[in-house]
């Protein structure tokens, strides 16, 4: 099936081929996707990184050859390590989010097919090159604090709960699926809060037992999650307690260790 690459900083993936339909996820600049269907002005695609499907504007992606796709395998892209990086090409400046993949041809030059950008203000990192330690985790989390909550978002411009956990773990070399209800199927169950390590994930359910929320534990009683924004709250055996309102907001279901 034909492959496309995202050519804008962030491209919405929608549930239907309409600008007014729900945004279910996003593609970041340089991410590859497979075309599934086409309706005038929109393409239904499956993101190669996490398998998620949605409709994107056809003019926010471009067709790429198998040779370009092979480059991603032979020469894995580096990720933007800045909260917001800046690229430059003939069209001007483009702001990109942390976690944006960049195929580097030179230390300060990224290419995608016939397109290329100068890295004007971008630090890059190879996936998994930094150890999954508390210091490094807290550094990444600190870059994303106060990012506004955005349903379907997975960037520093707006992010949802599972987009946050997916982004953080991606930088450390682990690709999670897109939704919390999918992410909960990964990793090892941790039985007690007292046994958690920084970087473990906590999942939360509704009255029917459906997984509806996820956050990243910093220690046994502190969690970072995307709610109204990316924020740090308290957690106990029952769930999350909002530090601003002192109210309980989410009911704890299970804790999972994704990266040992």
CSV table of C-alpha atoms in Angstrom, one decimal, residues 16-138:
chain,number,residue,atom,x,y,z
A,16,UNK,CA,-14.2,11.0,9.7
A,17,UNK,CA,-13.0,12.8,6.5
A,18,UNK,CA,-14.3,16.2,7.8
A,19,UNK,CA,-12.7,19.2,9.5
A,20,UNK,CA,-15.5,19.2,12.0
A,21,UNK,CA,-15.1,15.5,13.1
A,22,UNK,CA,-13.3,14.4,16.3
A,23,UNK,CA,-9.5,14.5,16.3
A,24,UNK,CA,-8.5,11.1,17.5
A,25,UNK,CA,-4.7,11.4,17.1
A,26,UNK,CA,-2.0,13.3,15.3
A,27,UNK,CA,0.9,12.8,12.9
A,28,UNK,CA,4.2,14.6,13.6
A,29,UNK,CA,6.4,16.0,10.9
A,30,UNK,CA,8.3,13.1,9.3
A,31,UNK,CA,6.2,10.3,10.6
A,32,UNK,CA,5.2,7.7,8.1
A,33,UNK,CA,1.7,6.3,7.4
A,34,UNK,CA,0.1,3.8,5.1
A,35,UNK,CA,-2.8,5.0,2.9
A,36,UNK,CA,-6.0,2.9,3.6
A,37,UNK,CA,-8.7,4.9,1.8
A,38,UNK,CA,-9.2,8.3,0.1
A,39,UNK,CA,-12.1,10.8,0.0
A,40,UNK,CA,-11.8,14.1,-1.7
A,41,UNK,CA,-9.2,16.1,0.2
A,42,UNK,CA,-8.7,13.5,2.9
A,43,UNK,CA,-6.7,10.3,3.3
A,44,UNK,CA,-7.4,7.5,5.7
A,45,UNK,CA,-4.0,6.4,7.0
A,46,UNK,CA,-2.4,4.1,9.5
A,47,UNK,CA,0.5,5.6,11.4
A,48,UNK,CA,3.5,3.3,11.1
A,49,UNK,CA,4.8,4.2,14.6
A,50,UNK,CA,1.8,3.1,16.6
A,51,UNK,CA,-0.7,1.5,14.2
A,52,UNK,CA,-3.4,4.2,14.8
A,53,UNK,CA,-5.8,5.0,12.1
A,54,UNK,CA,-7.5,8.2,11.2
A,55,UNK,CA,-8.3,10.7,8.4
A,56,UNK,CA,-5.8,13.5,7.6
A,57,UNK,CA,-5.8,16.3,5.1
A,58,UNK,CA,-4.2,15.1,1.9
A,59,UNK,CA,-2.2,18.3,1.5
A,60,UNK,CA,-0.5,17.8,5.0
A,61,UNK,CA,1.3,14.6,3.8
A,62,UNK,CA,3.3,13.6,0.7
A,63,UNK,CA,3.8,10.3,-1.0
A,64,UNK,CA,7.1,8.7,-0.3
A,65,UNK,CA,9.0,5.9,-2.1
A,66,UNK,CA,9.9,2.6,-0.5
A,67,UNK,CA,13.5,3.9,-0.6
A,68,UNK,CA,12.6,6.7,1.8
A,69,UNK,CA,10.8,4.2,4.0
A,70,UNK,CA,13.9,2.0,4.0
A,71,UNK,CA,16.0,4.9,5.2
A,72,UNK,CA,14.0,4.9,8.4
A,73,UNK,CA,15.1,1.3,8.9
A,74,UNK,CA,18.7,1.7,7.8
A,75,UNK,CA,19.3,5.1,9.4
A,76,UNK,CA,16.8,5.5,12.2
A,77,UNK,CA,15.7,9.1,12.7
A,78,UNK,CA,16.8,11.1,15.7
A,79,UNK,CA,14.1,12.8,17.8
A,80,UNK,CA,13.8,16.5,18.6
A,81,UNK,CA,14.9,16.8,22.2
A,82,UNK,CA,13.8,20.4,22.8
A,83,UNK,CA,10.3,21.1,24.0
A,84,UNK,CA,9.9,23.1,20.8
A,85,UNK,CA,12.6,23.1,18.1
A,86,UNK,CA,12.9,25.4,15.1
A,87,UNK,CA,13.6,24.3,11.5
A,88,UNK,CA,14.2,26.5,8.5
A,89,UNK,CA,13.8,25.9,4.8
A,90,UNK,CA,12.8,28.0,1.7
A,91,UNK,CA,9.3,28.5,3.1
A,92,UNK,CA,10.6,30.0,6.4
A,93,UNK,CA,10.6,28.8,10.0
A,94,UNK,CA,8.7,25.7,11.3
A,95,UNK,CA,8.3,25.0,15.0
A,96,UNK,CA,8.4,21.3,15.9
A,97,UNK,CA,7.6,19.4,19.0
A,98,UNK,CA,9.8,17.3,21.2
A,99,UNK,CA,9.6,13.7,19.8
A,100,UNK,CA,9.5,14.8,16.2
A,101,UNK,CA,11.6,12.3,14.1
A,102,UNK,CA,14.3,13.8,11.9
A,103,UNK,CA,16.3,12.0,9.2
A,104,UNK,CA,19.6,13.7,9.5
A,105,UNK,CA,21.9,13.9,6.4
A,106,UNK,CA,24.3,16.2,8.2
A,107,UNK,CA,24.4,17.3,11.9
A,108,UNK,CA,22.4,20.4,11.0
A,109,UNK,CA,20.4,19.2,8.0
A,110,UNK,CA,17.3,17.0,7.9
A,111,UNK,CA,15.8,15.5,4.7
A,112,UNK,CA,12.6,13.9,3.8
A,113,UNK,CA,12.5,12.8,0.2
A,114,UNK,CA,13.0,16.0,-1.8
A,115,UNK,CA,12.3,18.2,1.2
A,116,UNK,CA,15.0,19.5,3.5
A,117,UNK,CA,15.3,21.7,6.6
A,118,UNK,CA,18.2,23.3,8.4
A,119,UNK,CA,18.2,22.7,12.2
A,120,UNK,CA,18.0,26.3,13.3
A,121,UNK,CA,17.4,25.6,17.0
A,122,UNK,CA,17.1,21.9,17.5
A,123,UNK,CA,18.9,19.5,19.8
A,124,UNK,CA,18.4,15.8,18.8
A,125,UNK,CA,18.5,12.5,20.6
A,126,UNK,CA,18.6,8.9,19.5
A,127,UNK,CA,15.8,6.8,20.8
A,128,UNK,CA,16.9,4.9,23.9
A,129,UNK,CA,20.3,6.6,24.1
A,130,UNK,CA,19.5,8.1,27.5
A,131,UNK,CA,19.2,5.7,30.5
A,132,UNK,CA,15.7,5.3,31.9
A,133,UNK,CA,16.6,6.9,35.2
A,134,UNK,CA,14.7,9.2,37.5
A,135,UNK,CA,16.9,12.1,36.6
A,136,UNK,CA,16.4,11.7,32.9
A,137,UNK,CA,12.7,10.9,33.2
A,138,UNK,CA,12.1,14.0,35.4
